[in-house]
């Protein structure tokens, strides 16, 4: 079955810096890759997603890149703000959605 | 309005109790999901309903019994749970049945504690 690894587990940045979170997946048949943000005590919220026929997607300060050959995908957040602080989960999907282990992002003012 | 509503928000029950978790969406979505999330862990899939029929059961113990009465409602019936079943139970929905490769919208979850 699918296995998704996510790094780093914790990421601390200063406000205004960029943050990058990386994931690798094992099942080459996976074709949908969403990213979720989960604030403490709240629901996971979809922030961006990408399909396997696309290499990069951007939405304002957030971008995701996908390398199908290497089975890597990454989340890039630019100009980070304190409200970006949360746990971020990547996920990969073919027959079911499998989540990575999560990255706790802390943005300090 | 992209909203999935779950009740109750919190539930404390004994190991011999029977209770139910409820999930509702009015977005016309045809796929609904139950996930279990332990503290500081990612959500783990339990069940998938597609067009009101159970399509995936991730080998969940029979003390968890899902039910989809109609396209807007999803229940999770609980009976004889164990302390290790304490977790946040998340419901999600997505627009199309037949595929999980699409955005899933989560509810706020039910935080379940088993005494």
CSV table of N, CA, C and O in Angstrom, one decimal, chain A residues 29-32 34 36 38 41-46 49 51 89 92-102 104, chain B residues 2-4 35 37 40-45 48 56 58 88 90 99-109 111:
chain,number,residue,atom,x,y,z
A,29,UNK,N,1.3,4.8,-8.7
A,29,UNK,CA,0.0,5.0,-9.2
A,29,UNK,C,-0.7,6.1,-8.6
A,29,UNK,O,-1.8,6.6,-9.1
A,30,UNK,N,-0.2,6.7,-7.5
A,30,UNK,CA,-0.9,7.8,-6.9
A,30,UNK,C,-0.9,9.0,-7.9
A,30,UNK,O,0.0,9.3,-8.6
A,31,UNK,N,-2.1,9.7,-7.9
A,31,UNK,CA,-2.2,10.7,-8.9
A,31,UNK,C,-2.9,12.0,-8.4
A,31,UNK,O,-3.2,12.9,-9.2
A,32,UNK,N,-3.1,12.1,-7.1
A,32,UNK,CA,-3.7,13.3,-6.5
A,32,UNK,C,-3.0,13.6,-5.2
A,32,UNK,O,-2.8,12.7,-4.4
A,34,UNK,N,-3.0,16.3,-2.2
A,34,UNK,CA,-3.5,17.5,-1.5
A,34,UNK,C,-2.6,17.9,-0.3
A,34,UNK,O,-1.9,17.0,0.2
A,36,UNK,N,-3.0,19.8,3.5
A,36,UNK,CA,-4.0,20.2,4.5
A,36,UNK,C,-3.3,21.0,5.6
A,36,UNK,O,-2.2,20.6,6.0
A,38,UNK,N,-3.9,22.1,9.6
A,38,UNK,CA,-4.7,21.9,10.8
A,38,UNK,C,-4.2,22.7,11.9
A,38,UNK,O,-3.1,22.5,12.5
A,41,UNK,N,-6.9,22.0,17.5
A,41,UNK,CA,-8.3,21.8,17.9
A,41,UNK,C,-9.3,22.0,16.8
A,41,UNK,O,-10.5,22.1,17.0
A,42,UNK,N,-8.7,22.2,15.6
A,42,UNK,CA,-9.6,22.5,14.4
A,42,UNK,C,-9.6,21.4,13.3
A,42,UNK,O,-8.7,20.5,13.4
A,43,UNK,N,-10.4,21.6,12.4
A,43,UNK,CA,-10.5,20.6,11.3
A,43,UNK,C,-9.3,20.7,10.3
A,43,UNK,O,-8.8,21.8,10.2
A,44,UNK,N,-8.9,19.7,9.6
A,44,UNK,CA,-7.9,19.8,8.5
A,44,UNK,C,-8.6,20.6,7.4
A,44,UNK,O,-9.8,20.4,7.0
A,45,UNK,N,-7.9,21.6,6.9
A,45,UNK,CA,-8.4,22.4,5.8
A,45,UNK,C,-7.5,22.3,4.6
A,45,UNK,O,-6.3,22.5,4.7
A,46,UNK,N,-8.2,22.0,3.5
A,46,UNK,CA,-7.4,21.9,2.2
A,46,UNK,C,-6.9,23.3,1.8
A,46,UNK,O,-7.7,24.2,1.7
A,49,UNK,N,-3.9,21.7,-3.8
A,49,UNK,CA,-3.7,20.3,-4.3
A,49,UNK,C,-3.2,20.3,-5.7
A,49,UNK,O,-3.2,21.4,-6.4
A,51,UNK,N,-2.5,17.6,-9.2
A,51,UNK,CA,-2.7,16.3,-9.9
A,51,UNK,C,-1.4,15.9,-10.6
A,51,UNK,O,-0.6,16.7,-10.9
A,89,UNK,N,-0.2,18.8,6.7
A,89,UNK,CA,-0.1,17.4,6.3
A,89,UNK,C,-0.2,17.3,4.8
A,89,UNK,O,-1.0,17.9,4.1
A,92,UNK,N,-1.2,11.6,-0.3
A,92,UNK,CA,-1.2,11.1,-1.7
A,92,UNK,C,-2.3,10.1,-1.8
A,92,UNK,O,-2.7,9.4,-0.9
A,93,UNK,N,-2.9,10.1,-3.0
A,93,UNK,CA,-4.1,9.3,-3.2
A,93,UNK,C,-4.1,8.5,-4.5
A,93,UNK,O,-3.8,9.1,-5.6
A,94,UNK,N,-4.4,7.2,-4.5
A,94,UNK,CA,-4.8,6.5,-5.6
A,94,UNK,C,-6.1,5.8,-5.4
A,94,UNK,O,-7.1,6.2,-5.9
A,95,UNK,N,-6.1,4.8,-4.5
A,95,UNK,CA,-7.4,4.2,-4.1
A,95,UNK,C,-7.9,4.7,-2.8
A,95,UNK,O,-9.1,4.5,-2.5
A,96,UNK,N,-7.0,5.4,-2.0
A,96,UNK,CA,-7.5,6.0,-0.8
A,96,UNK,C,-6.5,7.1,-0.5
A,96,UNK,O,-5.3,7.1,-0.9
A,97,UNK,N,-6.9,8.0,0.3
A,97,UNK,CA,-6.0,9.1,0.7
A,97,UNK,C,-5.1,8.7,1.9
A,97,UNK,O,-5.7,8.3,2.9
A,98,UNK,N,-3.8,8.8,1.7
A,98,UNK,CA,-2.9,8.5,2.8
A,98,UNK,C,-2.1,9.7,3.2
A,98,UNK,O,-1.5,10.4,2.3
A,99,UNK,N,-2.1,10.1,4.4
A,99,UNK,CA,-1.5,11.3,4.9
A,99,UNK,C,0.0,11.1,5.3
A,99,UNK,O,0.3,10.0,5.8
A,100,UNK,N,0.8,12.1,5.2
A,100,UNK,CA,2.1,12.1,5.8
A,100,UNK,C,2.0,12.3,7.3
A,100,UNK,O,0.9,12.5,7.8
A,101,UNK,N,3.1,12.3,7.9
A,101,UNK,CA,3.1,12.3,9.4
A,101,UNK,C,3.0,13.8,10.0
A,101,UNK,O,2.8,13.9,11.2
A,102,UNK,N,3.0,14.8,9.1
A,102,UNK,CA,2.7,16.1,9.6
A,102,UNK,C,4.0,16.9,9.9
A,102,UNK,O,5.0,16.4,10.3
A,104,UNK,N,4.9,20.5,12.0
A,104,UNK,CA,4.5,21.6,12.8
A,104,UNK,C,5.3,22.8,12.4
A,104,UNK,O,6.5,22.9,12.6
B,2,UNK,N,-19.2,25.4,2.0
B,2,UNK,CA,-18.5,24.2,2.1
B,2,UNK,C,-18.4,23.8,3.6
B,2,UNK,O,-17.5,24.2,4.3
B,3,UNK,N,-19.5,23.1,4.1
B,3,UNK,CA,-19.5,22.8,5.5
B,3,UNK,C,-20.0,21.4,5.8
B,3,UNK,O,-21.0,20.9,5.2
B,4,UNK,N,-19.2,20.7,6.6
B,4,UNK,CA,-19.6,19.4,7.1
B,4,UNK,C,-19.8,19.6,8.6
B,4,UNK,O,-18.9,20.1,9.3
B,35,UNK,N,-12.7,9.2,9.4
B,35,UNK,CA,-11.3,9.1,9.7
B,35,UNK,C,-11.2,9.1,11.3
B,35,UNK,O,-12.0,9.7,12.0
B,37,UNK,N,-8.3,10.2,14.2
B,37,UNK,CA,-7.1,10.9,14.4
B,37,UNK,C,-6.7,10.9,15.8
B,37,UNK,O,-7.4,11.5,16.7
B,40,UNK,N,-1.4,14.3,17.8
B,40,UNK,CA,-0.2,14.5,17.1
B,40,UNK,C,0.1,13.5,16.0
B,40,UNK,O,1.3,13.2,15.6
B,41,UNK,N,-0.9,12.9,15.4
B,41,UNK,CA,-0.8,11.9,14.3
B,41,UNK,C,-1.7,12.4,13.2
B,41,UNK,O,-2.6,13.2,13.3
B,42,UNK,N,-1.5,11.9,12.0
B,42,UNK,CA,-2.3,12.2,10.8
B,42,UNK,C,-3.7,11.5,10.9
B,42,UNK,O,-3.8,10.5,11.6
B,43,UNK,N,-4.7,12.0,10.2
B,43,UNK,CA,-5.9,11.2,10.1
B,43,UNK,C,-5.7,9.9,9.4
B,43,UNK,O,-4.9,9.8,8.5
B,44,UNK,N,-6.4,8.9,9.9
B,44,UNK,CA,-6.3,7.5,9.3
B,44,UNK,C,-7.7,7.1,8.8
B,44,UNK,O,-8.7,7.2,9.6
B,45,UNK,N,-7.8,6.7,7.6
B,45,UNK,CA,-9.1,6.4,7.0
B,45,UNK,C,-9.7,5.1,7.6
B,45,UNK,O,-9.0,4.2,7.9
B,48,UNK,N,-15.2,4.5,3.7
B,48,UNK,CA,-15.7,5.4,2.6
B,48,UNK,C,-17.0,4.9,2.1
B,48,UNK,O,-17.2,3.7,1.9
B,56,UNK,N,-15.3,1.3,1.0
B,56,UNK,CA,-14.0,0.9,1.6
B,56,UNK,C,-14.2,0.8,3.1
B,56,UNK,O,-14.8,1.6,3.7
B,58,UNK,N,-11.5,-0.1,6.0
B,58,UNK,CA,-10.1,-0.3,6.3
B,58,UNK,C,-9.8,-1.3,7.4
B,58,UNK,O,-9.1,-1.0,8.4
B,88,UNK,N,-10.0,11.7,18.1
B,88,UNK,CA,-10.8,12.6,17.3
B,88,UNK,C,-11.3,11.9,16.1
B,88,UNK,O,-10.5,11.4,15.3
B,90,UNK,N,-13.2,12.2,12.6
B,90,UNK,CA,-13.4,13.2,11.6
B,90,UNK,C,-14.3,12.6,10.5
B,90,UNK,O,-14.0,11.5,10.0
B,99,UNK,N,-14.5,7.9,-6.8
B,99,UNK,CA,-13.1,8.2,-6.7
B,99,UNK,C,-12.8,9.0,-5.5
B,99,UNK,O,-13.6,9.9,-5.1
B,100,UNK,N,-11.7,8.7,-4.9
B,100,UNK,CA,-11.2,9.4,-3.7
B,100,UNK,C,-10.2,10.5,-4.1
B,100,UNK,O,-9.8,11.3,-3.3
B,101,UNK,N,-9.9,10.6,-5.4
B,101,UNK,CA,-8.9,11.5,-5.9
B,101,UNK,C,-9.5,12.9,-6.2
B,101,UNK,O,-9.5,13.3,-7.3
B,102,UNK,N,-10.0,13.6,-5.1
B,102,UNK,CA,-10.6,14.8,-5.2
B,102,UNK,C,-10.6,15.5,-3.9
B,102,UNK,O,-10.4,14.8,-2.9
B,103,UNK,N,-10.8,16.8,-3.8
B,103,UNK,CA,-10.8,17.5,-2.5
B,103,UNK,C,-11.8,16.9,-1.5
B,103,UNK,O,-13.0,16.7,-1.9
B,104,UNK,N,-11.3,16.7,-0.3
B,104,UNK,CA,-12.2,16.3,0.7
B,104,UNK,C,-12.3,17.4,1.8
B,104,UNK,O,-11.4,18.0,2.1
B,105,UNK,N,-13.6,17.6,2.2
B,105,UNK,CA,-13.9,18.7,3.1
B,105,UNK,C,-14.2,18.1,4.5
B,105,UNK,O,-15.1,17.2,4.5
B,106,UNK,N,-13.5,18.5,5.5
B,106,UNK,CA,-13.6,17.9,6.8
B,106,UNK,C,-14.6,18.7,7.7
B,106,UNK,O,-14.7,19.9,7.6
B,107,UNK,N,-15.2,17.9,8.6
B,107,UNK,CA,-15.9,18.5,9.7
B,107,UNK,C,-14.9,18.8,10.9
B,107,UNK,O,-13.8,18.4,10.8
B,108,UNK,N,-15.5,19.4,11.9
B,108,UNK,CA,-14.6,19.7,13.1
B,108,UNK,C,-14.3,18.5,14.0
B,108,UNK,O,-13.5,18.6,14.8
B,109,UNK,N,-15.0,17.4,13.7
B,109,UNK,CA,-14.7,16.2,14.5
B,109,UNK,C,-15.5,16.0,15.8
B,109,UNK,O,-16.1,17.0,16.3
B,111,UNK,N,-14.6,14.6,19.5
B,111,UNK,CA,-13.5,14.1,20.4
B,111,UNK,C,-14.1,13.1,21.3
B,111,UNK,O,-15.0,13.4,22.2
